[in-house]
Coordinates of C-alpha atoms and ligand atoms in Angstrom, one line a residue:
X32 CA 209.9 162.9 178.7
X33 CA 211.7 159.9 180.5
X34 CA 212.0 156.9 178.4
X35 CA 211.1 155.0 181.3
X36 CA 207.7 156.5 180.9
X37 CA 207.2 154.2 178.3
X38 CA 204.7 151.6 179.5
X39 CA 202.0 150.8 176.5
X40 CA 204.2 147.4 175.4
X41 CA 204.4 148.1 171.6
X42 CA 202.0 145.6 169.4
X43 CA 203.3 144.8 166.0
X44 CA 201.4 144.2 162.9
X45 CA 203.8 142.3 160.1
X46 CA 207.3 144.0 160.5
X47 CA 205.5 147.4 160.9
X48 CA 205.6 148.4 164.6
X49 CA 202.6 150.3 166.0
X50 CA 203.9 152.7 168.1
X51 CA 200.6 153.6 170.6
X52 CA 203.3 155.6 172.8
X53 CA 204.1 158.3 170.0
X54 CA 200.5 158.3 169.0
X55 CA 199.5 159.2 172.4
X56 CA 202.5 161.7 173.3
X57 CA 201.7 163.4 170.0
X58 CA 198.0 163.5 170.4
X59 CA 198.0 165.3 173.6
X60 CA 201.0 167.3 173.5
X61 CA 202.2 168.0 169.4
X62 CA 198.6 169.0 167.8
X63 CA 200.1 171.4 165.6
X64 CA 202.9 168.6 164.1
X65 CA 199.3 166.5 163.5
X66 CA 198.4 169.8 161.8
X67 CA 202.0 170.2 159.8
X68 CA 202.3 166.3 159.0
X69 CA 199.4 164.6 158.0
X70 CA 198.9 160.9 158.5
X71 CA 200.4 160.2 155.0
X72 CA 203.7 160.6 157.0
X73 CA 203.2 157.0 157.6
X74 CA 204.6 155.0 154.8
X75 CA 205.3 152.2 155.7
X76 CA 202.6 149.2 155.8
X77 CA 202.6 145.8 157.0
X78 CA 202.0 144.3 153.5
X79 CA 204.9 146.4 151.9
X80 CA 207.5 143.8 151.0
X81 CA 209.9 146.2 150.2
X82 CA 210.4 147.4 153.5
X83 CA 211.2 143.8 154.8
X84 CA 214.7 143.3 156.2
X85 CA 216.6 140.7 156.0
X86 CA 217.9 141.1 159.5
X87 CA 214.5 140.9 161.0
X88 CA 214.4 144.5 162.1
X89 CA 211.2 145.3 163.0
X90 CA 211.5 148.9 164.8
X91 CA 212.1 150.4 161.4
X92 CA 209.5 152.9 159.3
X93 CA 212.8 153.1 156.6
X94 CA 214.3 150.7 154.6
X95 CA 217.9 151.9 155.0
X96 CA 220.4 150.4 156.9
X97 CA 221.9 151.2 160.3
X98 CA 224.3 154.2 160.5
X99 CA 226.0 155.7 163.1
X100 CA 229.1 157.9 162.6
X101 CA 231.7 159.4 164.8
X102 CA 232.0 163.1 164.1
X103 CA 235.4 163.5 166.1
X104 CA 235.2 167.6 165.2
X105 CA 238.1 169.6 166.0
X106 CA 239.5 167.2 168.6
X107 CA 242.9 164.6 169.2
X108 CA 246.7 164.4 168.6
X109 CA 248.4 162.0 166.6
X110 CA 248.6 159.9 170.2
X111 CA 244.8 160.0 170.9
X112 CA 243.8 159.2 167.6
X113 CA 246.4 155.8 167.3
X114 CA 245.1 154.5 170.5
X115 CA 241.3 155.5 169.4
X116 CA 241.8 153.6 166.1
X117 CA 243.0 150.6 168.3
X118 CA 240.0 150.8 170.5
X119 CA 237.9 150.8 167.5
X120 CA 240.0 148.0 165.5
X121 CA 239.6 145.8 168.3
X122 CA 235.7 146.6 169.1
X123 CA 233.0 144.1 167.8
X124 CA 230.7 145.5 166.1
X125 CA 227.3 144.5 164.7
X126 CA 227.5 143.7 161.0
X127 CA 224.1 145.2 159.7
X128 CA 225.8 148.8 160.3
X129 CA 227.0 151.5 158.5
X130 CA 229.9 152.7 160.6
X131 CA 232.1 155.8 159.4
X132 CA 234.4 158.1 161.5
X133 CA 234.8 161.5 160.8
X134 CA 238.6 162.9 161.9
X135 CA 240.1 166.3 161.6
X136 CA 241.4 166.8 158.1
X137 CA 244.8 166.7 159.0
X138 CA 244.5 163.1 160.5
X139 CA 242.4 161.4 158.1
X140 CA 245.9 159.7 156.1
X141 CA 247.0 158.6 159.9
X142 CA 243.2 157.1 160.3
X143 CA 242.9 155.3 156.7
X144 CA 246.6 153.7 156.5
X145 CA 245.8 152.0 160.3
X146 CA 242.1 151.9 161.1
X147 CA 240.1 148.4 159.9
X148 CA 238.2 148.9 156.5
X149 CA 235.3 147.6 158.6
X150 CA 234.7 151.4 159.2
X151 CA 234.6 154.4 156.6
X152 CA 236.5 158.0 156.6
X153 CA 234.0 161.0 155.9
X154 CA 235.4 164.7 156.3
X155 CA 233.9 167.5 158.1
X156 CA 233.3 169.3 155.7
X157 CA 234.3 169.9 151.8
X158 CA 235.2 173.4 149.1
X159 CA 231.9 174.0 147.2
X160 CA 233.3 173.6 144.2
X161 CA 236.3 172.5 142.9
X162 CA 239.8 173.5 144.3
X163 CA 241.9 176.1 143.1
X164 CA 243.0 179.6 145.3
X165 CA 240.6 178.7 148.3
X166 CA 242.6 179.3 150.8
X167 CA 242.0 177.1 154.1
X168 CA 239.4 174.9 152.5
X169 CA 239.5 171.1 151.2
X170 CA 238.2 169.8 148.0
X171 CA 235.9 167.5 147.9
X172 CA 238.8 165.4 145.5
X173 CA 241.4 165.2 148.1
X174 CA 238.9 164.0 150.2
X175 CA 238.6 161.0 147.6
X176 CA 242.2 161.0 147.1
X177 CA 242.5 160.4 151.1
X178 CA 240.1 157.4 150.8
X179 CA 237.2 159.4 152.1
X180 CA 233.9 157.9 151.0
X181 CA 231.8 160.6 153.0
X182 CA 231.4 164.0 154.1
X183 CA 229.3 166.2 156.6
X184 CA 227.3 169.0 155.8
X185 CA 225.4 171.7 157.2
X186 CA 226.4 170.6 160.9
X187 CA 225.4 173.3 163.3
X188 CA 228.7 174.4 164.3
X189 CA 229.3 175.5 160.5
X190 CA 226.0 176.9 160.3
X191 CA 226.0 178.9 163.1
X192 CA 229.6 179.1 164.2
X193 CA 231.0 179.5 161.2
X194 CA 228.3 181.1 159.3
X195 CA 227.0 178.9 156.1
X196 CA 223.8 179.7 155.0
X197 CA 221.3 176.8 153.8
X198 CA 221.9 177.1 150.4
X199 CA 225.7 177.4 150.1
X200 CA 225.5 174.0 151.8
X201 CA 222.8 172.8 149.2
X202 CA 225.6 173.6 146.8
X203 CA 228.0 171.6 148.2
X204 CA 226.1 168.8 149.2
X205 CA 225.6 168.8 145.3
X206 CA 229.4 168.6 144.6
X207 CA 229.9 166.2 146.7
X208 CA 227.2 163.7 145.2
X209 CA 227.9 164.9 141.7
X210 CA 232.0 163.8 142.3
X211 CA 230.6 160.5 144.2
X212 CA 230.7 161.5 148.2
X213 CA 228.5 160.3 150.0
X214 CA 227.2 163.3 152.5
X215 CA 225.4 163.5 156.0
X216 CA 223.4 166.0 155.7
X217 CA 222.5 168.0 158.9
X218 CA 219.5 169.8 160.2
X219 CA 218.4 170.7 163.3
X220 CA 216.6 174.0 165.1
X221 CA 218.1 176.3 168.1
X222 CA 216.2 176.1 171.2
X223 CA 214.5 179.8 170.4
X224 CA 213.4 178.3 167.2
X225 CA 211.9 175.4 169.5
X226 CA 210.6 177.2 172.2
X227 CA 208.8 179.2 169.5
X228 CA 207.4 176.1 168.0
X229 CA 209.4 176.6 164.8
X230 CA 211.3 173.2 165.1
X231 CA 209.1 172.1 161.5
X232 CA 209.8 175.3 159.9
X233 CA 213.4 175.4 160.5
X234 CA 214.4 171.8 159.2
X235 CA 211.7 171.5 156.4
X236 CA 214.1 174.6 155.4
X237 CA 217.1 173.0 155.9
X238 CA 215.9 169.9 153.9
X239 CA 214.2 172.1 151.2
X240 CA 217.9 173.5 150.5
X241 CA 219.2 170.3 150.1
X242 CA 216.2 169.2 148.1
X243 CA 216.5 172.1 145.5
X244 CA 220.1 171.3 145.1
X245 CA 220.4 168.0 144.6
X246 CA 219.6 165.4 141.9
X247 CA 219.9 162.4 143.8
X248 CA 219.0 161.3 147.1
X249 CA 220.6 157.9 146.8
X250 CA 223.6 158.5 149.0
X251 CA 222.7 161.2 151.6
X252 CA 222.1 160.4 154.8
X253 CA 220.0 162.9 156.9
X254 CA 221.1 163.9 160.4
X255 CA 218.6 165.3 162.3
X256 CA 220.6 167.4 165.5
X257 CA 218.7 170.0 167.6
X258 CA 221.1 172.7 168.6
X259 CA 220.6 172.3 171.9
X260 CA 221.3 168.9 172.0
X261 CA 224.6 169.1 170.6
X262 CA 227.2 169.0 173.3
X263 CA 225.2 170.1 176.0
X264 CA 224.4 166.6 177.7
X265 CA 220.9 167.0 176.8
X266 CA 219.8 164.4 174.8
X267 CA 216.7 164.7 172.8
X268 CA 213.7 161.9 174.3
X269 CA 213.2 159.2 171.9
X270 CA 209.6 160.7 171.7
X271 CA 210.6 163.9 170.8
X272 CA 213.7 162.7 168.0
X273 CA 211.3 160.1 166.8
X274 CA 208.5 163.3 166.3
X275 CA 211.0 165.3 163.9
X276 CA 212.2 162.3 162.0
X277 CA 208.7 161.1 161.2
X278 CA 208.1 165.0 160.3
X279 CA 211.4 164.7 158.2
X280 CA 210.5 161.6 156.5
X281 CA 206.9 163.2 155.6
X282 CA 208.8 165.6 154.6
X283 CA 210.8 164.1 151.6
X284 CA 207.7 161.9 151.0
X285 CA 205.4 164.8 149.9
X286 CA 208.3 167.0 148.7
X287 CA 210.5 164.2 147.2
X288 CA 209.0 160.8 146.6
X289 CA 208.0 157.8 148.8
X290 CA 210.5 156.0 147.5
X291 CA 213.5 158.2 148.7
X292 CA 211.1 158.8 151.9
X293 CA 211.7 155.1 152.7
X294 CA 215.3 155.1 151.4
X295 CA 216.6 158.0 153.3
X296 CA 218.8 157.1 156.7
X297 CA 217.3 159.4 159.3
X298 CA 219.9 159.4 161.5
X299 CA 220.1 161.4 165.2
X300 CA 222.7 163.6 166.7
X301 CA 222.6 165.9 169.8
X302 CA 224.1 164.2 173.1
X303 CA 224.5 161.1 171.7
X304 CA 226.1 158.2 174.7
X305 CA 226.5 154.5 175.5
X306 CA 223.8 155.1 177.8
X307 CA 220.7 156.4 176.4
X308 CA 221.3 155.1 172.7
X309 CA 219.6 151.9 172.9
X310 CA 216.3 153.8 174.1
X311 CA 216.5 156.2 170.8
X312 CA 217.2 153.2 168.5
X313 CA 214.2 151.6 169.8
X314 CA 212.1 154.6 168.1
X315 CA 211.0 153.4 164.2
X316 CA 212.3 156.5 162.6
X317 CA 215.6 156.4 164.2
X318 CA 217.9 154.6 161.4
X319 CA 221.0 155.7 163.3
X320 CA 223.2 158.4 164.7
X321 CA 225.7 160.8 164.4
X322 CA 227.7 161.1 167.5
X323 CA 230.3 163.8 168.5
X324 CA 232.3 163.4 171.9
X325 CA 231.0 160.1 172.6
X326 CA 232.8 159.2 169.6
X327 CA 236.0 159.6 170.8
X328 CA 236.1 157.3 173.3
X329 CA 236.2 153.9 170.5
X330 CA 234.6 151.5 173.5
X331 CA 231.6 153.9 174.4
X332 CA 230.9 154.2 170.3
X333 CA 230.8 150.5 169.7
X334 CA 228.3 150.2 172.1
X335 CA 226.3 152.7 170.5
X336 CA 226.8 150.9 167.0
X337 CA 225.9 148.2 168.5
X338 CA 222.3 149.7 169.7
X339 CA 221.3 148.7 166.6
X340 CA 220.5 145.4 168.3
X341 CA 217.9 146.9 170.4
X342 CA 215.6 147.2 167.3
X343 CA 215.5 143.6 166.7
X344 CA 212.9 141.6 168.2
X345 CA 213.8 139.7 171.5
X346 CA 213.9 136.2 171.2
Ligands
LIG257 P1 227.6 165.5 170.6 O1 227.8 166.1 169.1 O2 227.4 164.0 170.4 O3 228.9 165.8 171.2 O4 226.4 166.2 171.2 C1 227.0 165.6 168.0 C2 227.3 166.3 166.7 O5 227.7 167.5 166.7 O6 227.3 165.6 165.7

């Protein structure tokens, strides 16, 4: 569905934004997500003063602020990453956003002694546990000892590359918060699991794993990226990432609280470009993304940083 098939001009009730496109889209075409996710999956309500930002965002069921990392994977040279960091130290970006940039492990000590503080390091991934004879893997405390404020778990290409199962990653993800990380969490369905209308089942799953391993939900950021979104060049519509992170924030109302439903950064990843990530920020449930080969180009990811401006109300 073509963003430009958005025509009903969105009508907005206190900071609460009624969204009669979604309502529509899902009505006719997603009756068994109305079946799945019950109405409750709207929290947020025009008289909820808690939900008020100071920024006058208005396209926004969470309360969380703006995030958008750069997952740089298994990509650049000492050379490509100096002149990346100078791209990105000399980029204005939009002040109400969590940025953070996610290098290979070996470059992350190149990345915190020369990029701004503006912007946050987060690995790719971290030990279970603590270290010791593990060979090939990083602890989640030289991760700290790098400067690392972040990690990301349960991306796709460890789950289904690489081969981590759901709750192995719960268990790190619990590491990680229990020695003060902050972790993106990952989910996202294959297109077989989509095509065979399993998209709920397989991320409520995902979540559930995190969910039953963690105590806290106070710094994880949730990354919602459909397989075959990731790297393809086939971006998710707006309508159809805004679906699953409404589902997902349903999700950790009825399974977790309302409070942490609100809280939680829903953040999207899958194709990610300067291009379409205005559009996608637009959507309510969209609190941010998590970008992979657009990331590498430091220009290109400012701009999507700065789509965060597209959620504010024009003048
Ligand atoms: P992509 O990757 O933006 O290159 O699709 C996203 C990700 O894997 O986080």
């Amino acid at each position: 569905m073509a963003a430009t098939s958005l025509t009903a001009p969105p009508s907005f009730s206190g900071l609460r934004r009624i969204s009669p496109k979604l309502d529509a889209a899902a009505v006719s075409s997603h009756q068994s997500f109305f079946h799945r996710v019950n109405s409750s999956t709207r929290l947020v309500s025009s008289s909820s003063s808690s939900h008020r930002s100071p920024r006058g965002v208005v396209a926004m069921a969470g309360s969380g602020k703006f995030f958008v990392g750069g997952n740089w994977k298994c990509n650049g040279t000492k050379d490509s990453i100096a002149k990346l960091i100078s791209d990105l130290n000399s980029a204005t970006l939009e002040a109400d956003v969590d940025v953070v940039v996610s290098p290979p492990f070996v470059y992350i000590d190149q990345v915190k002694s020369s990029l701004t503080d503006r912007i946050d390091i987060s690995g790719q991934n971290s030990w279970v546990g603590k270290g010791g004879a593990f060979t090939g893997e990083i602890s989640v405390e030289q991760l700290k000892d790098l400067g690392c404020k972040w990690v990301i778990l349960g991306h796709s290409e460890r789950r289904h590359v690489i081969g981590e199962k759901d709750e192995f990653i719960g268990k790190k993800a619990a590491y990680a918060l229990s020695e003060g990380l902050g972790v993106i969490a990952c989910i996202g369905e294959k297109l077989e699991e989509r095509e065979a209308g399993k998209t709920f089942d397989v991320c409520f799953a995902q979540l559930k794993a995190f969910a039953d391993a963690v105590p806290s939900w106070d710094n994880i950021v949730v990354a919602y990226e459909p397989v075959w979104a990731i790297g393809t060049g086939k971006v998710a519509s707006p309508q159809q990432a805004q679906e699953v992170h409404v589902a997902v924030r349903g999700w950790l109302k009825k399974n977790v609280s309302e409070e942490v439903a609100s809280k939680t950064r829903i953040i999207y990843g899958g194709s990610v470009n300067g291009g379409n990530s205005a559009e996608l920020a637009k959507e309510e449930d969209i609190d941010g993304f998590l970008v992979g080969g657009a990331s590498l180009k430091g220009p290109e990811f400012a701009t999507i940083v700065n789509s965060v401006t597209s959620k504010k109300v024009a003048a």
